[in-house]
CSV table of C-alpha atoms in Angstrom, one decimal:
chain,number,residue,atom,x,y,z
A,1,MET,CA,119.1,128.1,78.0
A,2,ALA,CA,120.6,124.6,77.7
A,3,GLU,CA,117.5,122.9,77.9
A,4,ASP,CA,116.6,121.0,74.8
A,5,VAL,CA,113.4,122.5,73.2
A,6,LEU,CA,112.3,119.4,71.4
A,7,LYS,CA,111.8,117.7,74.8
A,8,SER,CA,110.3,120.6,76.2
A,9,GLY,CA,107.4,119.9,78.2
A,10,ASP,CA,105.8,123.4,77.2
A,11,LEU,CA,103.9,122.9,73.9
A,12,PRO,CA,103.1,125.5,71.3
A,13,GLU,CA,100.0,125.7,69.7
A,14,ASN,CA,99.7,123.2,67.1
A,15,PRO,CA,102.6,121.1,68.3
A,16,GLU,CA,102.4,118.7,65.1
A,17,ARG,CA,103.3,121.5,63.0
A,18,ALA,CA,106.0,123.4,65.3
A,19,THR,CA,109.1,121.9,63.9
A,20,LEU,CA,110.6,121.3,60.4
A,21,GLU,CA,110.7,117.8,60.6
A,22,GLY,CA,106.9,117.8,62.0
A,23,ARG,CA,105.5,119.7,58.9
A,24,ASN,CA,107.2,117.9,56.5
A,25,LYS,CA,105.7,114.5,58.0
A,26,PHE,CA,102.3,116.2,58.4
A,27,MET,CA,102.8,117.3,54.4
A,28,GLY,CA,104.2,113.6,53.3
A,29,PHE,CA,101.5,111.9,54.9
A,30,TRP,CA,98.6,114.1,53.2
A,31,PHE,CA,100.3,113.0,50.2
A,32,PHE,CA,100.2,109.2,50.7
A,33,LEU,CA,96.6,109.6,52.0
A,34,GLY,CA,96.0,111.1,48.4
A,35,GLY,CA,97.8,107.8,47.1
A,36,GLU,CA,95.9,105.7,49.4
A,37,THR,CA,92.5,107.3,48.2
A,38,VAL,CA,93.5,106.0,44.3
A,39,LEU,CA,94.4,102.7,45.6
A,40,PHE,CA,91.1,101.9,47.4
A,41,ALA,CA,89.3,103.5,44.3
A,42,SER,CA,90.9,100.9,42.0
A,43,LEU,CA,89.6,98.0,44.5
A,44,PHE,CA,86.3,100.0,44.5
A,45,GLY,CA,86.4,100.0,41.0
A,46,THR,CA,87.1,96.3,40.8
A,47,PHE,CA,84.3,95.5,43.1
A,48,LEU,CA,81.6,97.4,41.4
A,49,ALA,CA,82.4,95.9,38.2
A,50,LEU,CA,82.4,92.4,39.3
A,51,ARG,CA,79.9,92.5,42.4
A,52,ASN,CA,77.2,90.5,40.4
A,53,SER,CA,79.7,88.0,39.0
A,54,ASN,CA,79.1,85.6,41.5
A,55,ALA,CA,79.4,82.2,39.1
A,56,GLY,CA,76.6,80.8,40.7
A,57,GLY,CA,77.9,80.9,44.3
A,58,PRO,CA,76.4,83.1,46.7
A,59,ALA,CA,75.3,86.8,46.1
A,60,ALA,CA,75.5,89.5,48.2
A,61,GLU,CA,72.2,89.6,49.4
A,62,ASP,CA,72.4,85.9,50.4
A,63,ILE,CA,75.4,86.3,52.7
A,64,PHE,CA,75.5,89.8,54.4
A,65,GLY,CA,74.0,90.7,57.5
A,66,LEU,CA,73.4,94.2,58.3
A,67,GLY,CA,73.2,93.8,62.1
A,68,LEU,CA,77.2,92.7,62.2
A,69,VAL,CA,78.0,95.5,59.8
A,70,PHE,CA,76.2,98.2,61.8
A,71,ILE,CA,77.8,97.3,64.8
A,72,MET,CA,81.2,97.0,63.4
A,73,THR,CA,80.4,100.5,61.6
A,74,VAL,CA,79.6,102.1,65.2
A,75,LEU,CA,82.9,100.6,66.8
A,76,LEU,CA,85.0,102.2,64.2
A,77,LEU,CA,83.2,105.7,64.1
A,78,THR,CA,83.5,105.5,68.1
A,79,SER,CA,87.1,104.7,67.7
A,80,SER,CA,87.5,107.7,65.5
A,81,LEU,CA,85.7,110.1,68.1
A,82,THR,CA,88.1,109.0,70.6
A,83,SER,CA,91.2,109.4,68.8
A,84,VAL,CA,90.0,113.0,68.3
A,85,TYR,CA,89.5,112.9,72.4
A,86,ALA,CA,93.4,111.8,72.3
A,87,MET,CA,94.3,114.9,69.8
A,88,TYR,CA,92.3,117.0,72.1
A,89,HIS,CA,94.4,116.0,75.1
A,90,MET,CA,97.6,116.1,73.2
A,91,LYS,CA,96.8,119.9,72.6
A,92,ASN,CA,96.4,120.8,76.0
A,93,ASN,CA,99.5,118.7,76.8
A,94,ASP,CA,97.8,116.2,78.7
A,95,PHE,CA,100.1,113.0,78.1
A,96,LYS,CA,98.3,110.6,80.3
A,97,LYS,CA,94.7,111.3,79.1
A,98,MET,CA,96.0,111.0,75.6
A,99,GLN,CA,97.4,107.6,76.2
A,100,LEU,CA,94.2,106.6,78.2
A,101,TRP,CA,91.9,107.7,75.0
A,102,LEU,CA,94.3,105.9,72.5
A,103,GLY,CA,94.0,102.9,74.2
A,104,ILE,CA,90.3,103.2,74.1
A,105,THR,CA,90.5,103.4,70.5
A,106,VAL,CA,92.9,100.4,70.2
A,107,VAL,CA,90.3,98.2,72.1
A,108,LEU,CA,87.5,99.5,69.9
A,109,GLY,CA,89.4,99.2,66.8
A,110,LEU,CA,90.5,95.4,68.1
A,111,GLY,CA,86.6,94.9,68.4
A,112,PHE,CA,86.1,95.9,64.8
A,113,LEU,CA,89.0,93.5,63.9
A,114,GLY,CA,87.7,90.5,66.1
A,115,MET,CA,84.0,90.9,64.5
A,116,GLU,CA,85.6,91.2,60.9
A,117,ILE,CA,87.5,88.0,61.2
A,118,TYR,CA,84.5,86.1,62.7
A,119,GLU,CA,82.4,87.9,59.7
A,120,PHE,CA,85.3,85.8,56.9
A,121,TYR,CA,84.9,82.7,58.9
A,122,HIS,CA,81.4,82.2,59.0
A,123,TYR,CA,81.6,83.2,55.1
A,124,VAL,CA,83.7,80.5,54.2
A,125,HIS,CA,82.3,77.9,56.4
A,126,GLY,CA,79.0,78.7,56.7
A,127,TYR,CA,78.5,79.3,52.9
A,128,GLU,CA,81.3,78.2,51.3
A,129,PHE,CA,82.2,81.5,50.1
A,130,GLY,CA,86.0,81.6,49.8
A,131,PHE,CA,88.5,83.6,48.0
A,132,THR,CA,88.1,81.6,44.7
A,133,THR,CA,84.4,81.0,44.8
A,134,SER,CA,83.7,83.7,41.8
A,135,ALA,CA,84.8,86.8,40.9
A,136,PHE,CA,82.5,88.5,43.1
A,137,SER,CA,84.2,87.1,46.2
A,138,SER,CA,87.7,87.6,45.3
A,139,ALA,CA,86.8,91.3,44.3
A,140,PHE,CA,84.9,91.4,47.9
A,141,TYR,CA,87.7,89.8,50.1
A,142,THR,CA,90.6,91.8,48.3
A,143,LEU,CA,88.6,95.0,49.2
A,144,VAL,CA,87.4,94.5,52.6
A,145,GLY,CA,90.4,92.5,53.6
A,146,PHE,CA,92.8,95.3,52.5
A,147,HIS,CA,90.7,97.6,54.7
A,148,GLY,CA,91.0,95.2,57.2
A,149,ALA,CA,94.8,94.9,57.0
A,150,HIS,CA,94.8,99.1,57.1
A,151,VAL,CA,92.8,98.6,60.4
A,152,ALA,CA,95.5,96.0,61.7
A,153,PHE,CA,98.5,98.1,60.9
A,154,GLY,CA,96.7,101.1,62.5
A,155,LEU,CA,96.1,99.2,65.6
A,156,SER,CA,99.9,97.8,65.9
A,157,TRP,CA,101.1,101.8,65.0
A,158,PHE,CA,99.1,103.0,67.9
A,159,VAL,CA,100.3,100.7,70.1
A,160,ALA,CA,103.9,100.9,69.0
A,161,LEU,CA,103.6,104.8,69.6
A,162,MET,CA,102.2,104.1,73.1
A,163,ILE,CA,104.8,101.6,73.9
A,164,ARG,CA,107.6,103.5,72.8
A,165,ASN,CA,106.6,106.7,74.3
A,166,ALA,CA,105.3,105.8,77.7
A,167,LYS,CA,108.2,107.1,79.5
A,168,ARG,CA,108.9,109.9,77.4
A,169,GLY,CA,106.2,111.9,77.9
A,170,LEU,CA,104.6,114.3,75.2
A,171,ASN,CA,107.6,116.8,73.4
A,172,LEU,CA,107.9,118.2,70.2
A,173,TYR,CA,109.7,115.7,68.8
A,174,ASN,CA,106.9,112.7,69.0
A,175,ALA,CA,103.9,115.0,68.7
A,176,PRO,CA,103.7,114.7,65.2
A,177,LYS,CA,104.2,110.9,65.5
A,178,PHE,CA,101.0,110.6,67.3
A,179,TYR,CA,99.0,113.4,65.3
A,180,ILE,CA,99.8,111.3,62.2
A,181,GLY,CA,99.2,108.3,63.5
A,182,SER,CA,95.3,109.6,64.4
A,183,LEU,CA,95.0,110.8,60.8
A,184,TYR,CA,95.8,107.5,59.3
A,185,TRP,CA,93.1,106.0,61.9
A,186,HIS,CA,90.3,108.8,60.4
A,187,PHE,CA,91.3,107.9,57.1
A,188,ILE,CA,90.3,104.5,57.6
A,189,ASP,CA,87.0,105.3,58.9
A,190,VAL,CA,86.5,107.4,55.8
A,191,VAL,CA,87.4,104.1,53.5
A,192,TRP,CA,84.9,102.2,55.7
A,193,VAL,CA,82.0,104.6,55.3
A,194,PHE,CA,82.1,103.7,51.5
A,195,ILE,CA,82.7,100.0,52.2
A,196,PHE,CA,79.9,99.9,53.9
A,197,THR,CA,77.7,101.9,51.9
A,198,VAL,CA,78.8,100.4,48.6
A,199,VAL,CA,79.5,96.9,49.4
A,200,TYR,CA,76.9,96.0,52.3
A,201,LEU,CA,74.1,98.6,51.7
A,202,LEU,CA,74.0,98.6,47.8
A,203,GLY,CA,74.7,94.6,47.9
A,204,LYS,CA,71.1,94.5,49.9
A,205,VAL,CA,69.4,96.8,47.7
A,206,GLY,CA,70.8,95.2,44.5
B,1,MET,CA,109.6,141.1,87.3
B,2,ALA,CA,109.9,140.4,83.9
B,3,ASP,CA,109.8,136.6,84.2
B,4,HIS,CA,106.6,137.3,86.9
B,5,THR,CA,104.6,139.4,83.8
B,6,ASN,CA,105.5,136.5,81.6
B,7,SER,CA,104.3,134.0,83.2
B,8,VAL,CA,101.0,135.7,83.9
B,9,GLU,CA,101.0,136.1,80.0
B,10,ASN,CA,101.8,132.7,79.6
B,11,SER,CA,99.0,131.2,81.9
B,12,GLU,CA,96.6,133.9,80.0
B,13,LYS,CA,97.5,132.1,76.7
B,14,HIS,CA,96.8,128.9,78.1
B,15,GLU,CA,93.5,129.6,79.5
B,16,PHE,CA,92.5,130.7,76.1
B,17,TYR,CA,93.8,128.1,74.2
B,18,LYS,CA,92.3,125.6,76.7
B,19,LYS,CA,89.0,127.1,76.2
B,20,LYS,CA,89.7,127.2,72.2
B,21,HIS,CA,90.4,123.5,72.4
B,22,ARG,CA,87.1,122.8,74.3
B,23,GLU,CA,85.2,124.7,71.8
B,24,GLN,CA,86.5,122.5,69.2
B,25,MET,CA,86.1,119.3,71.0
B,26,LYS,CA,82.2,120.3,71.3
B,27,HIS,CA,81.8,120.7,67.3
B,28,GLN,CA,83.6,117.1,67.1
B,29,VAL,CA,81.2,115.8,69.6
B,30,VAL,CA,78.3,117.2,67.3
B,31,THR,CA,79.8,116.1,64.2
B,32,PHE,CA,79.9,112.6,65.5
B,33,VAL,CA,76.2,112.6,66.7
B,34,MET,CA,75.4,113.8,62.9
B,35,MET,CA,77.3,110.9,61.5
B,36,ILE,CA,75.9,108.3,63.7
B,37,ALA,CA,72.4,109.7,62.6
B,38,PHE,CA,73.5,109.3,58.9
B,39,THR,CA,74.5,105.7,59.6
B,40,LEU,CA,71.4,105.4,61.1
B,41,ILE,CA,69.3,107.1,58.4
B,42,ALA,CA,71.2,104.9,55.7
B,43,PHE,CA,70.6,101.4,57.4
B,44,GLY,CA,67.3,102.2,58.4
B,45,LEU,CA,66.2,103.1,54.6
B,46,VAL,CA,67.6,99.5,53.5
B,47,ILE,CA,66.4,97.7,56.0
B,48,ALA,CA,63.0,99.0,55.5
B,49,GLU,CA,63.1,98.5,52.0
B,50,VAL,CA,62.3,101.9,50.5
B,51,SER,CA,62.2,101.7,46.8
B,52,ALA,CA,66.3,101.4,45.4
B,53,MET,CA,65.8,104.4,43.1
B,54,PHE,CA,65.5,106.6,46.0
B,55,THR,CA,67.5,104.7,48.7
B,56,ILE,CA,70.7,104.5,46.5
B,57,PRO,CA,71.2,108.0,45.7
B,58,ILE,CA,70.5,109.1,49.3
B,59,ILE,CA,72.5,106.6,50.8
B,60,LEU,CA,75.8,107.5,48.5
B,61,VAL,CA,74.8,111.3,49.2
B,62,LEU,CA,75.1,110.6,53.1
B,63,ALA,CA,78.3,108.5,52.7
B,64,ALA,CA,80.0,111.7,51.2
B,65,VAL,CA,78.9,114.1,53.5
B,66,GLN,CA,80.2,112.0,56.4
B,67,VAL,CA,83.4,111.6,54.7
B,68,LEU,CA,83.5,115.4,54.1
B,69,PHE,CA,82.8,115.7,58.0
B,70,GLN,CA,85.6,113.2,58.6
B,71,LEU,CA,87.8,114.9,56.4
B,72,TYR,CA,87.3,118.8,57.7
B,73,TYR,CA,86.3,117.9,61.4
B,74,PHE,CA,87.9,114.9,62.6
B,75,MET,CA,91.2,115.4,60.3
B,76,HIS,CA,91.3,118.9,60.8
B,77,MET,CA,91.1,120.3,57.2
B,78,ASN,CA,88.8,123.0,58.5
B,79,GLU,CA,91.8,124.6,60.2
B,80,GLU,CA,94.2,127.2,59.0
B,81,GLY,CA,97.2,125.9,57.1
B,82,HIS,CA,95.6,122.9,55.3
B,83,GLN,CA,96.1,124.2,51.5
B,84,TRP,CA,98.2,121.6,50.5
B,85,PRO,CA,96.5,118.8,52.2
B,86,ALA,CA,93.2,120.1,50.8
B,87,VAL,CA,95.3,119.9,47.1
B,88,MET,CA,96.7,116.6,47.7
B,89,ILE,CA,92.9,114.9,49.0
B,90,TYR,CA,91.3,116.4,46.2
B,91,SER,CA,93.8,115.8,43.7
B,92,GLY,CA,93.6,111.9,45.0
B,93,ILE,CA,89.4,112.1,44.8
B,94,PHE,CA,90.0,113.4,41.4
B,95,ALA,CA,92.3,110.1,40.2
B,96,ALA,CA,90.0,108.0,42.2
B,97,VAL,CA,86.5,109.0,40.1
B,98,LEU,CA,88.2,108.8,37.2
B,99,THR,CA,89.4,105.3,38.1
B,100,ILE,CA,86.1,104.0,39.7
B,101,LEU,CA,84.5,105.5,36.4
B,102,ALA,CA,86.7,103.9,34.0
B,103,LEU,CA,86.5,100.5,35.7
B,104,THR,CA,83.0,100.2,35.8
B,105,THR,CA,82.2,101.6,32.4
B,106,ILE,CA,84.9,99.8,30.4
B,107,THR,CA,84.0,96.2,32.0
B,108,TRP,CA,80.5,96.6,30.1
B,109,TRP,CA,81.7,97.6,26.5
């Protein structure tokens, strides 16, 4: 029995919480998500307070195009499902399929990020809607840009995990890492649900 | 002999969990379809320019329900052992609601 349990390929049910370290990460990460909720709330609150203060610059209904936002929403929502698939294969101890579904998640996330960069570029150059144009533009770029930065960070996180563990395979040491990465990804989608509703849809309704 | 019964038990356990995971995955896919449907309804209401008095509360409720789906199914809060995650995320939501209320009302006073 000299075998290292942490590196054993035979995973128990809920491998992400099977070790003390894994449980600590799991708890700590949910604590962090509670904090992130408040952080985004302060940005949402600022945006809601300033969304009509456009200082003569473009207003929400002038610039937002719902088609692009809808495609971005579907991309991010689908990437949330593909990371659920990755965790499904993690629980069945199928490392290759988990890596594959994480890869699909990363591709969808990159698509989302690319469209967001295009969107911002379009606002700045097509409408002269820059960060300092109005209180509305500052609040908009801060809120949506902060979310975009979370997407970029989540993508780097997944890519780093996939490369670092490519030769290790799945074990009790890295299962919590993958699980927590996917929790972060879902949380990014949670925030986006409120962004597309509060920023874009309410912006169009008035 | 003992080893043999052990491996039989193990493979039975594996089969049981595999089946359980497949069931859970089916729920996840249903959740995903419903979230896509909610998104379509929300965008549809706004694009069809239904009256704002009706649209605004509906899309806010749709967003809230979609987030609950995300938390309870995709983030597994419906599974056992999630009491503390619930405490943490709901404390976060409580502080978030206070923050948004404060920022949106104070600005207008």
